[in-house]
Amino acid sequence: MMRALYSSVAGLKTHQTKMDVIGNNIANVNTVGFKSTRTTFSTMMYQNTAFASGPNAEMGKGGVNAKQIGLGVTFASTSIDIDTGGASESTGKAFDLKLSDKNSTSFYIVNTGTENVFTRAGAFYVDGAGNLCMESTGYQVMGWQVDANGNIRKDTVTPLRVMSPANQTSQPEYTTNGMCTGILDDNSSNVNSDKGHMLSLGFYDNLGYSYTARFAVQKTGDKGEYTVNLTDIQDANGVSILTADANVGLGDLWGGGQGSNVVVTDSYKIASGMGNTLTKLANDIKNAAGTNPIKYNFTSEYLNELFATGKSDRLEDGLRVQATVDAAGAVTGVEVFDSSGMAYTGPMPAWMTGGTAGGTTIAPTKVHNVLDDLTDEYQKGNLKEVEDNGTKYYVLDSAKAKDLYKKYSEYDQTLAGIAHADGDLWVTVDADGKVTGIQAPTGGSTELQAFATGLANGTYTDTLVNHLGDGYIVLSTTDVNNAGIFTTDLPKDVEVRYKFGEKGAWSYEIVTPGTDGYKMQFSTADGSLTYIGSEGNKTQTLRLSNYLAEGNPFSDIEIDFSTLKNLSNGGSSTAAMSNGNSDGEGDGKHVGALIGLSVEQSGKIYGSYDNGNTTLLGQIAVARFGNASGLESIGNNCYRTTMNSGLFDGIGVEMDSDGSSIDSGTLEMSNVDLATEFTQMITTQRGYQANSRVISTSDSILEELVNLKR
């Protein structure tokens, strides 16, 4: 009877142990990555009251089994259900990682500070030192690092410091490509102006510093002819990098001899109080004319207005006429240059040959008469119409009459003896719009009529000397920059064109040289670009490699103009430039700041930067074992290797080596099945109850035995 008591006690103990395991499973039903455990029982020793005997043929007896009485049950083992995955819980956090196994069970490798242990719980975070760690314990997640070439180095696992100081920034890149897109409209005011349609191309050097190249597009002819000019390159502070002491100028970086002068005056502002300094520089040149004759410059377009009589005797557009003037104000020489600054050798109109007066060069020249000048005034609409007795006249007011008298009396002696009387004059005009005569108004004095008659016959020879006030001198950009006249330094090869004017009314313009542009030809059939610079070419290179011979921070930038169109767009041009090509390559980057981390399915960790870069920072390695169920649970959702699990080699394997994956933004939930656990709880409870009944029944029997003595 005592055996039954002790067997039932053993049964109570083992069922209590099983209940402990069930309780632990249910307690961890919401523990991330928890694996449920099941228990197995085994019988304890047996007491043999008779041993088994074999059959005896001689005696005619059969064999007899042994007589054994069991002495109870014992707790045999626990088995972790390591291979059954838990359900997925979506969290959206980048470092909530779920191991999705394909063929074998994988474990994260984490370090406690003294040893590597293993876990399925993928709730990680980045600590204050930038290390990837377990949220629950702070154990560091182990993996592989990146070598100098940006490749994963699969050697001994080490802590993944994904936010180290080195990872906080991403290397800059210089710009190598650009694009010009949009529409150029022939009727837009900007492309027809001296300043052109402005374009800006932002780009980076190899250290991530930003710059802006500024271009101007101008319509330079009919039938889809344009010119694109480089006007300046400025740093992030708006200061030109092509200042007067630079080694290169606009034409060295962007050229081809196709350029036109572009006015960039608005791009540079005179510093406060420096206007007088600009005038002083000009006066210094003028005052030195005795030893260093002053050079007055005129555009061929301006001289054509003054001296040409028709299309047949015009000087070619785009030329510069430079007159050398001595201290006495006499023109001693005239030179003509093309847009590249070379001496012009093309055809010259007759008025450019000029003549001499006492050995002094007076070219170019033109003989004027009063009637021709008044015809110009009439055609400009500057004469007011009157009518007298059915005849139309046009009024030359007394002020204009005085101006004509002063001009022509100086050159024509026929006016010298006529005393000018104040009063308006009347002009007659023929059907062709040509002034044919001048007369005093009806009732005008005899003296005024005599003046009108003499003035009608007046002629004079106009020379360049009479227009020096409209010519400009070129100030040295070095002198201008050294004097600090403008708020930012001027590029090396722009021209500061200064005009003296009358009564101190000076003015200036800043223009680009004529060697810094390319011709663009568009198709008149569909408005597409035919070429830029030369036939068949639809790209041009901003040759920044010319900037410095050594230590140049820039790369050449190839700019694609192929998608630029010449179309009617309501008088608006939309052409614009952007860095990078059509595939988004070669745009250049500033230094990037780390703005995000992500983990891909192979466990590779990438950093995202605000300059658009994505950089590989490391890779999470995993461990696999021949008998994962043989791992020892050490708490905190971690396991340690045992002799029966297999050892860890210190290197690990790549998660996707067998088709498995790491899912970011997801956690593996516990694999505890409550239905199974509750069922096991019921059977355990019944087993416990049954064992307790054996004890109570045995006690009753023992009580009856004791009562026999009564």
XYZ file of C-alpha atoms in Angstrom:
710
model
C 0.000 0.000 0.000
C 2.872 2.341 0.691
C 4.037 1.888 -2.876
C 0.749 3.271 -4.155
C 1.087 6.285 -1.888
C 4.594 7.088 -3.068
C 3.750 6.466 -6.734
C 0.861 8.921 -6.474
C 3.067 11.461 -4.723
C 5.479 11.174 -7.687
C 2.512 11.621 -9.991
C 1.473 14.767 -8.151
C 4.977 16.193 -8.400
C 5.344 15.504 -12.135
C 1.933 16.920 -12.974
C 2.778 19.973 -10.905
C 5.944 20.373 -12.966
C 3.940 20.099 -16.164
C 1.552 22.687 -14.809
C 4.518 24.963 -14.141
C 5.579 24.649 -17.794
C 2.040 25.315 -19.008
C 1.852 28.341 -16.729
C 5.121 29.659 -18.127
C 3.884 29.202 -21.689
C 0.642 31.042 -20.996
C 2.496 33.780 -19.086
C 4.620 34.413 -22.205
C 1.756 34.345 -24.684
C 2.583 37.974 -25.640
C 6.369 37.770 -25.318
C 8.108 38.704 -28.587
C 9.802 35.711 -30.145
C 8.905 33.354 -27.272
C 8.941 29.615 -28.061
C 6.590 27.347 -26.127
C 7.873 24.358 -24.167
C 6.282 20.956 -23.732
C 7.050 18.326 -21.071
C 7.460 14.565 -21.328
C 7.109 12.038 -18.492
C 8.762 8.670 -17.997
C 8.166 5.803 -15.587
C 10.368 5.409 -12.564
C 12.000 2.123 -11.501
C 10.077 -1.095 -11.227
C 10.209 -3.582 -8.354
C 10.459 -7.166 -9.547
C 8.646 -9.611 -7.256
C 9.392 -12.489 -9.628
C 11.681 -12.648 -12.570
C 10.587 -13.916 -15.949
C 11.244 -17.587 -16.836
C 11.508 -19.129 -20.243
C 9.532 -22.108 -21.586
C 10.761 -25.625 -20.555
C 10.002 -28.266 -23.177
C 11.215 -31.130 -21.036
C 8.956 -30.177 -18.166
C 6.199 -29.245 -20.512
C 5.892 -25.753 -19.021
C 5.555 -22.487 -20.796
C 7.433 -19.283 -20.018
C 6.279 -16.963 -17.243
C 6.561 -13.158 -17.398
C 8.272 -11.208 -14.706
C 6.168 -9.820 -11.928
C 6.889 -6.035 -11.695
C 5.316 -3.282 -9.746
C 5.970 0.306 -10.901
C 7.057 2.836 -8.323
C 5.619 5.974 -9.998
C 6.402 8.565 -12.647
C 9.215 11.073 -13.117
C 9.758 14.297 -15.121
C 11.678 13.141 -18.231
C 12.394 16.243 -20.328
C 11.270 19.572 -21.719
C 11.277 20.261 -25.421
C 11.222 23.806 -26.911
C 9.064 24.168 -30.007
C 11.822 26.148 -31.682
C 10.908 25.415 -35.289
C 7.347 26.720 -35.208
C 7.234 30.406 -36.054
C 5.012 32.839 -34.286
C 2.478 35.084 -35.955
C 3.585 38.436 -37.420
C 2.869 41.727 -35.688
C 3.197 44.796 -37.912
C 4.736 47.795 -36.127
C 6.145 49.981 -38.900
C 9.378 50.561 -36.982
C 12.478 50.094 -39.111
C 14.331 48.097 -36.465
C 11.495 45.767 -35.523
C 12.769 42.733 -37.420
C 11.173 39.332 -37.930
C 13.121 36.243 -38.979
C 11.140 34.470 -41.700
C 12.804 31.063 -42.030
C 12.666 28.977 -45.139
C 14.463 25.704 -44.396
C 16.189 26.097 -41.036
C 15.778 28.094 -37.872
C 17.833 31.282 -37.613
C 18.810 33.371 -34.608
C 20.086 36.887 -34.151
C 23.499 37.038 -32.542
C 23.686 39.442 -29.605
C 26.456 40.142 -27.162
C 25.894 40.434 -23.416
C 29.208 42.135 -22.846
C 30.915 38.848 -21.979
C 29.622 36.345 -24.526
C 27.603 35.937 -27.695
C 24.100 34.561 -27.150
C 21.191 34.070 -29.506
C 17.631 35.315 -29.773
C 14.559 35.315 -31.955
C 13.231 38.535 -30.451
C 13.876 41.214 -33.077
C 12.768 44.324 -31.187
C 15.898 46.454 -31.649
C 16.779 50.124 -31.260
C 19.796 52.389 -31.682
C 21.359 53.427 -28.376
C 23.099 56.667 -27.493
C 26.414 55.415 -28.849
C 24.859 54.524 -32.201
C 24.861 50.753 -31.589
C 22.010 48.497 -32.664
C 20.762 46.820 -29.474
C 17.954 44.697 -28.033
C 15.250 46.874 -26.539
C 14.684 44.590 -23.570
C 18.271 43.994 -22.468
C 20.530 46.450 -24.278
C 22.551 43.530 -25.658
C 24.401 44.657 -28.816
C 23.343 43.133 -32.125
C 26.249 41.525 -33.946
C 26.971 41.505 -37.651
C 29.454 42.250 -40.392
C 31.108 45.578 -41.163
C 31.723 47.447 -44.426
C 35.247 47.675 -45.879
C 36.881 50.719 -47.438
C 35.332 49.896 -50.820
C 31.804 49.782 -49.433
C 31.547 45.971 -49.506
C 30.481 43.689 -46.660
C 33.438 41.982 -44.960
C 32.148 38.580 -43.773
C 34.592 37.777 -41.015
C 34.145 37.669 -37.251
C 30.910 39.281 -36.132
C 31.242 42.554 -34.249
C 28.734 45.053 -32.815
C 26.832 46.976 -35.488
C 27.425 50.658 -34.808
C 25.072 51.936 -37.470
C 25.113 55.554 -36.308
C 28.813 56.082 -35.739
C 30.220 59.583 -36.353
C 31.533 58.355 -39.717
C 28.013 57.334 -40.736
C 26.405 60.652 -39.851
C 27.391 62.191 -43.171
C 27.662 61.044 -46.764
C 30.429 62.059 -49.160
C 29.626 64.848 -51.635
C 29.955 64.408 -55.382
C 30.800 66.926 -58.062
C 28.346 67.622 -60.868
C 29.075 66.121 -64.280
C 25.811 66.560 -66.191
C 23.167 69.184 -66.796
C 20.101 69.723 -68.958
C 18.449 72.689 -70.632
C 14.742 72.143 -71.276
C 11.670 74.211 -72.033
C 10.646 76.641 -74.758
C 12.238 79.700 -76.357
C 9.601 81.987 -77.860
C 10.776 84.398 -80.584
C 8.264 86.958 -79.343
C 9.283 87.005 -75.695
C 10.816 90.289 -74.660
C 13.702 88.770 -72.744
C 15.276 86.850 -75.635
C 15.172 90.047 -77.698
C 16.775 92.191 -74.997
C 20.390 93.108 -74.334
C 20.265 90.927 -71.218
C 18.688 87.863 -72.805
C 16.644 85.111 -71.177
C 18.484 84.193 -68.000
C 19.309 80.580 -67.089
C 20.887 79.282 -63.892
C 22.671 75.948 -63.449
C 23.418 74.919 -59.872
C 26.312 72.522 -59.416
C 28.697 71.122 -56.782
C 32.440 70.707 -56.516
C 34.128 67.606 -55.097
C 33.807 68.947 -51.526
C 30.088 69.588 -51.801
C 30.296 73.376 -52.089
C 27.542 74.778 -54.291
C 27.951 77.169 -57.198
C 25.694 78.730 -59.800
C 26.591 79.161 -63.456
C 24.534 81.903 -65.087
C 23.739 81.916 -68.789
C 21.861 84.259 -71.127
C 20.012 83.173 -74.266
C 19.433 85.793 -76.963
C 17.738 85.762 -80.305
C 20.518 86.719 -82.713
C 18.876 86.203 -86.074
C 15.819 85.117 -87.963
C 14.791 81.537 -88.664
C 15.500 80.016 -85.264
C 18.954 81.491 -84.594
C 19.908 82.024 -80.961
C 23.075 82.400 -78.910
C 23.645 81.082 -75.382
C 26.307 82.891 -73.345
C 27.965 82.210 -70.010
C 27.671 85.405 -67.969
C 29.206 84.413 -64.635
C 29.898 81.642 -62.127
C 29.212 82.510 -58.499
C 29.738 80.712 -55.214
C 27.074 80.221 -52.554
C 27.674 83.788 -51.289
C 27.040 85.302 -54.709
C 30.726 86.117 -55.302
C 32.125 85.469 -58.751
C 34.877 82.852 -58.898
C 36.101 84.392 -62.168
C 37.373 87.596 -60.606
C 40.011 89.796 -62.170
C 42.854 87.862 -60.506
C 41.537 84.465 -61.674
C 43.450 82.392 -64.191
C 40.479 81.898 -66.481
C 37.602 83.905 -67.826
C 34.201 83.249 -69.295
C 35.564 82.470 -72.737
C 37.949 79.844 -71.322
C 35.044 77.880 -69.856
C 32.346 78.458 -72.453
C 33.172 79.673 -75.923
C 33.483 79.062 -79.585
C 33.549 82.578 -80.988
C 29.770 82.594 -81.528
C 28.958 84.923 -78.666
C 27.289 88.305 -78.470
C 27.824 90.926 -75.785
C 25.291 90.427 -72.996
C 24.458 93.239 -70.599
C 24.809 92.030 -66.999
C 24.682 95.413 -65.271
C 21.769 94.380 -63.046
C 23.786 91.477 -61.655
C 26.240 93.821 -59.934
C 25.378 96.742 -57.676
C 27.607 99.710 -56.911
C 28.533 99.748 -53.241
C 27.273 102.666 -51.217
C 29.148 105.876 -51.990
C 31.407 104.272 -54.632
C 29.901 106.002 -57.690
C 32.453 108.820 -57.450
C 35.259 106.257 -57.332
C 34.035 104.778 -60.618
C 34.044 108.246 -62.184
C 37.518 108.945 -60.798
C 38.896 105.818 -62.487
C 37.404 107.012 -65.782
C 38.765 110.543 -65.345
C 42.225 109.179 -64.562
C 42.178 107.536 -67.992
C 40.872 110.679 -69.654
C 43.412 112.925 -67.938
C 46.269 110.672 -69.020
C 45.341 111.019 -72.688
C 48.508 113.031 -73.412
C 50.823 110.126 -72.622
C 48.391 107.285 -73.074
C 45.697 108.287 -75.581
C 42.176 107.459 -74.522
C 40.257 104.745 -76.377
C 36.604 105.447 -77.141
C 34.532 102.445 -78.223
C 31.393 102.286 -80.336
C 29.226 99.433 -81.491
C 28.849 99.002 -85.224
C 25.071 99.198 -84.752
C 25.388 102.678 -83.224
C 27.665 103.933 -86.008
C 25.321 102.559 -88.652
C 22.559 104.740 -87.243
C 24.827 107.785 -87.477
C 26.597 107.318 -90.784
C 24.957 104.618 -92.928
C 22.564 105.816 -95.636
C 20.990 102.436 -96.371
C 21.344 98.668 -96.088
C 24.014 98.563 -98.736
C 26.578 100.605 -96.819
C 26.128 99.260 -93.296
C 29.033 98.008 -91.204
C 28.562 94.385 -90.126
C 26.675 94.031 -86.826
C 28.460 92.824 -83.721
C 31.701 94.728 -84.338
C 33.504 97.147 -82.061
C 34.937 100.372 -83.487
C 37.675 101.865 -81.307
C 38.818 105.440 -81.776
C 42.094 106.648 -80.294
C 41.784 110.271 -79.089
C 44.675 112.500 -78.039
C 44.763 115.164 -75.333
C 43.423 117.784 -77.732
C 40.329 115.703 -78.442
C 41.403 114.755 -81.958
C 40.852 111.252 -83.305
C 44.272 109.880 -84.241
C 43.245 106.385 -85.287
C 40.286 104.096 -85.761
C 40.380 100.297 -85.404
C 37.673 97.697 -85.884
C 37.480 94.413 -83.931
C 35.225 91.394 -84.218
C 33.400 89.704 -81.320
C 36.468 87.635 -80.405
C 38.645 90.752 -80.086
C 40.563 90.087 -83.301
C 41.145 92.786 -85.915
C 38.257 92.859 -88.372
C 39.321 92.238 -91.968
C 35.905 92.196 -93.640
C 34.398 94.735 -96.046
C 34.209 98.372 -94.966
C 31.571 100.867 -96.165
C 32.763 104.041 -97.830
C 32.006 106.235 -94.832
C 34.493 104.237 -92.711
C 37.415 105.314 -94.926
C 36.810 108.921 -93.917
C 39.290 111.615 -94.746
C 41.830 113.885 -93.145
C 41.744 117.476 -91.985
C 45.170 118.891 -91.390
C 46.553 115.359 -91.035
C 43.991 114.395 -88.384
C 41.960 111.250 -88.960
C 38.278 112.055 -88.938
C 36.795 108.686 -90.005
C 34.006 107.758 -90.073
C 32.270 110.677 -91.818
C 28.926 111.650 -93.308
C 27.755 114.830 -95.053
C 24.471 116.034 -93.557
C 22.030 118.638 -94.813
C 19.141 120.240 -93.013
C 16.425 118.726 -95.174
C 17.689 115.181 -94.551
C 17.838 115.738 -90.799
C 14.339 117.201 -90.797
C 13.121 114.222 -92.799
C 14.393 112.010 -89.980
C 12.572 114.200 -87.456
C 9.363 113.981 -89.481
C 9.553 110.222 -89.894
C 10.066 109.873 -86.141
C 6.848 111.812 -85.592
C 8.531 114.721 -83.863
C 6.907 117.465 -86.026
C 3.380 118.694 -85.330
C 0.987 119.100 -88.290
C -0.703 122.460 -89.074
C -2.806 123.662 -92.033
C -2.813 127.081 -93.693
C -5.134 127.910 -96.615
C -5.518 124.216 -97.465
C -1.796 123.451 -97.355
C -0.325 121.097 -94.757
C 2.820 122.113 -92.944
C 4.780 120.563 -90.094
C 6.010 122.768 -87.292
C 9.685 123.004 -86.406
C 9.490 124.773 -83.060
C 11.843 127.608 -82.151
C 13.980 125.402 -79.860
C 14.721 122.919 -82.654
C 15.339 125.825 -85.032
C 17.943 127.207 -82.654
C 19.665 123.818 -82.430
C 19.845 123.570 -86.207
C 21.210 127.084 -86.491
C 23.964 126.400 -83.971
C 24.910 123.133 -85.670
C 24.900 124.243 -89.274
C 26.201 127.801 -88.874
C 29.410 126.298 -87.508
C 30.071 124.475 -90.794
C 28.144 126.393 -93.482
C 29.107 130.003 -94.122
C 25.780 130.689 -95.831
C 24.245 131.055 -92.377
C 27.032 133.056 -90.818
C 25.604 136.492 -91.609
C 21.958 135.779 -90.771
C 20.799 136.990 -87.402
C 18.487 134.353 -85.952
C 15.019 135.530 -85.028
C 13.050 133.563 -82.451
C 10.051 131.777 -83.863
C 8.747 128.523 -85.254
C 9.412 127.385 -88.821
C 7.141 125.472 -91.177
C 8.312 122.376 -93.034
C 6.825 121.049 -96.259
C 6.788 117.291 -96.920
C 6.206 115.478 -100.227
C 4.177 112.329 -100.778
C 7.199 110.130 -100.058
C 7.652 111.615 -96.604
C 10.698 113.669 -97.588
C 11.110 117.219 -96.325
C 11.356 119.521 -99.348
C 11.651 122.962 -97.829
C 11.550 125.327 -94.850
C 9.689 128.631 -94.626
C 8.569 131.203 -92.118
C 4.946 130.886 -90.986
C 2.332 133.110 -92.670
C 2.930 136.583 -91.366
C 6.451 135.775 -90.241
C 9.189 138.440 -90.411
C 11.412 138.942 -93.428
C 14.407 138.149 -91.241
C 12.884 134.795 -90.208
C 12.134 133.940 -93.836
C 15.739 134.751 -94.796
C 16.922 132.501 -91.998
C 14.648 129.667 -93.205
C 15.949 129.998 -96.742
C 19.568 129.922 -95.613
C 18.954 127.021 -93.256
C 17.344 124.930 -96.010
C 20.631 125.072 -97.913
C 22.761 124.247 -94.856
C 25.137 121.268 -94.875
C 27.870 119.974 -92.587
C 30.248 117.014 -92.417
C 29.638 114.840 -89.321
C 32.623 112.991 -87.838
C 33.221 110.655 -84.925
C 34.676 113.558 -82.933
C 31.186 115.005 -82.630
C 29.970 111.834 -80.853
C 32.723 110.999 -78.426
C 30.238 111.641 -75.636
C 28.306 108.602 -76.831
C 31.375 106.394 -76.919
C 32.474 104.366 -73.950
C 35.817 103.592 -72.405
C 36.641 100.218 -70.876
C 37.713 100.262 -67.228
C 40.038 97.579 -65.918
C 38.135 94.997 -63.845
C 41.249 94.666 -61.686
C 41.112 98.370 -60.842
C 37.363 98.218 -60.261
C 37.619 95.219 -57.947
C 40.602 96.607 -56.063
C 38.673 99.817 -55.453
C 35.716 97.836 -54.095
C 33.286 99.690 -56.326
C 30.786 96.852 -56.659
C 29.266 94.860 -53.833
C 30.698 91.663 -55.365
C 33.801 91.253 -57.480
C 33.391 91.244 -61.239
C 34.375 88.296 -63.425
C 37.759 88.527 -65.054
C 36.758 89.256 -68.632
C 33.589 91.312 -68.432
C 33.827 94.889 -69.625
C 32.897 97.934 -67.572
C 31.804 100.399 -70.255
C 31.825 103.950 -68.898
C 30.228 106.941 -70.680
C 31.103 110.456 -69.522
C 27.915 112.157 -70.705
C 27.186 115.848 -70.332
C 27.193 117.897 -67.114
C 28.370 114.951 -65.037
C 25.553 112.660 -66.222
C 27.815 109.641 -66.497
C 26.591 106.082 -66.958
C 28.015 102.599 -67.187
C 27.211 99.127 -68.462
C 28.763 95.771 -67.628
C 28.772 93.330 -70.536
C 30.225 89.914 -71.208
C 32.901 89.439 -73.841
C 31.885 88.336 -77.306
C 33.789 85.046 -77.092
C 31.721 83.236 -74.496
C 28.773 81.917 -76.435
C 27.517 79.239 -78.761
C 25.124 79.570 -81.645
C 21.943 77.514 -81.386
C 20.020 76.667 -84.537
C 16.439 75.421 -84.336
C 14.400 73.727 -87.035
C 11.778 75.958 -88.622
C 9.689 72.851 -89.345
C 9.056 71.590 -85.802
C 11.039 73.892 -83.495
C 13.463 71.176 -82.385
C 17.130 71.916 -81.830
C 19.204 71.290 -84.934
C 22.562 71.928 -83.319
C 24.448 73.996 -80.798
C 27.928 75.224 -81.606
C 28.461 73.005 -84.640
C 26.460 70.758 -86.948
C 25.082 67.612 -85.346
C 26.038 68.631 -81.826
C 23.253 68.911 -79.230
C 25.364 69.174 -76.096
C 28.005 71.602 -74.930
C 30.501 71.273 -72.112
C 31.086 73.782 -69.368
C 34.856 73.254 -69.279
C 35.476 73.629 -65.562
C 38.590 71.461 -65.931
C 40.240 74.644 -67.211
C 39.631 76.428 -63.930
C 42.851 75.298 -62.230
C 45.849 73.342 -63.480
C 46.278 71.577 -60.110
C 43.894 70.882 -57.280
C 40.863 71.630 -59.417
C 37.722 70.902 -57.361
C 35.450 70.775 -60.410
C 34.552 68.344 -63.131
C 33.507 69.299 -66.647
C 29.719 69.509 -66.934
C 28.125 68.245 -70.133
C 24.883 70.153 -70.728
C 22.233 68.510 -72.895
C 20.167 70.949 -75.003
C 18.461 68.287 -77.136
C 14.969 68.763 -75.658
C 14.974 72.568 -75.879
C 12.277 73.844 -78.278
C 11.759 77.020 -80.302
C 7.968 77.416 -80.320
C 5.267 80.033 -79.905
C 4.273 80.088 -76.247
C 2.197 83.202 -75.832
C 5.259 85.437 -75.792
C 6.783 83.623 -72.820
C 10.052 81.699 -72.751
C 10.210 78.862 -70.212
C 13.705 77.547 -70.910
C 15.503 76.477 -67.722
C 18.539 74.474 -66.651
C 18.858 71.673 -64.118
C 21.739 69.544 -62.893
C 21.836 65.850 -63.796
C 20.907 64.064 -67.005
C 17.562 62.559 -68.017
C 18.363 59.458 -65.955
C 19.071 61.508 -62.844
C 22.805 60.831 -63.045
C 25.682 63.253 -62.609
C 23.663 65.833 -60.677
C 26.276 66.170 -57.948
C 25.604 66.215 -54.229
C 26.363 68.291 -51.181
C 27.528 66.658 -47.951
C 24.617 64.482 -46.834
C 23.209 64.334 -43.300
C 21.827 60.994 -42.127
C 18.020 61.154 -42.142
C 16.973 57.499 -42.050
C 17.994 53.859 -41.606
C 16.485 50.799 -43.249
C 17.072 47.041 -43.252
C 16.572 44.931 -46.352
C 15.605 41.252 -46.391
C 19.201 40.007 -46.440
C 19.919 41.948 -43.246
C 21.902 44.706 -44.949
C 21.491 48.047 -43.188
C 21.388 51.191 -45.325
C 21.592 54.834 -44.354
C 19.584 57.452 -46.251
C 21.001 60.980 -46.511
C 19.426 64.304 -47.351
C 21.600 64.645 -50.455
C 19.912 61.606 -52.006
C 22.676 59.114 -51.244
C 21.986 55.647 -49.855
C 24.986 53.988 -48.202
C 25.522 50.427 -46.964
C 26.407 50.610 -43.254
C 26.635 46.923 -42.265
C 24.804 43.624 -42.312
C 23.049 41.625 -39.618
C 24.457 38.101 -39.457
C 22.420 35.146 -38.154
C 23.342 31.838 -36.547
C 21.957 28.402 -37.387
C 22.391 25.155 -35.456
C 22.116 21.472 -36.232
C 19.781 21.009 -33.271
C 18.215 24.338 -32.424
C 16.010 22.657 -29.823
C 19.153 21.773 -27.924
C 19.870 25.421 -27.110
C 19.712 26.401 -23.487
C 17.231 29.109 -22.510
C 18.967 31.658 -20.300
C 16.113 34.138 -19.920
C 15.602 37.517 -21.519
C 14.460 35.722 -24.692
C 18.017 34.487 -25.228
C 19.657 31.115 -25.703
C 23.116 29.712 -25.183
C 24.750 26.876 -27.088
C 25.106 23.438 -25.500
C 26.971 20.314 -26.434
C 23.744 19.014 -27.993
C 22.869 22.123 -30.044
C 26.102 22.569 -31.919
C 28.605 25.376 -31.494
C 28.674 28.886 -33.012
C 31.646 29.501 -35.338
C 31.919 33.237 -34.555
C 31.107 34.237 -38.151
C 27.467 33.430 -38.787
C 25.652 33.168 -42.095
C 23.723 35.491 -44.397
C 19.986 35.379 -43.779
C 19.004 34.862 -47.408
C 21.562 32.125 -48.053
C 18.768 29.516 -47.947
C 15.945 31.723 -49.157
C 15.041 33.042 -45.707
C 14.478 36.734 -45.108
C 14.385 39.453 -42.487
C 11.160 41.442 -42.553
C 11.505 45.045 -41.382
C 8.697 46.730 -39.494
C 7.401 43.375 -38.197
C 7.892 41.384 -35.002
C 7.568 37.632 -34.442
C 4.952 36.977 -31.772
C 4.966 34.083 -29.318
C 4.133 30.674 -30.817
C 2.116 29.678 -27.737
C -1.208 28.124 -28.796
C -3.716 28.856 -26.059
C -6.101 26.143 -27.232
C -3.345 23.567 -26.876
C -2.238 24.964 -23.555
C -5.756 24.938 -22.105
C -6.247 21.363 -23.306
C -2.988 20.370 -21.699
C -4.085 22.180 -18.568
C -7.276 20.087 -18.416
C -5.440 16.780 -18.831
C -2.832 17.873 -16.311
C -5.543 18.824 -13.829
C -7.271 15.473 -14.275
C -3.990 13.626 -13.854
C -3.287 15.550 -10.688
C -6.805 14.843 -9.371
C -6.517 11.157 -10.171
C -3.200 10.862 -8.335
C -4.701 12.630 -5.342
C -7.589 10.140 -5.401
C -5.140 7.249 -5.304
C -3.601 8.757 -2.188
C -6.977 9.263 -0.498
C -8.107 5.751 -1.442
C -4.859 4.243 -0.163
C -5.343 6.180 3.032
C -8.858 4.740 3.416
C -7.546 1.221 2.924
C -4.834 1.815 5.496
C -7.497 3.158 7.836
C -9.537 -0.055 7.425
C -6.405 -2.056 8.112
C -5.805 -0.158 11.324
C -9.413 -0.589 12.313
C -9.072 -4.406 12.201
C -7.392 -4.194 15.601
C -10.394 -2.651 17.231
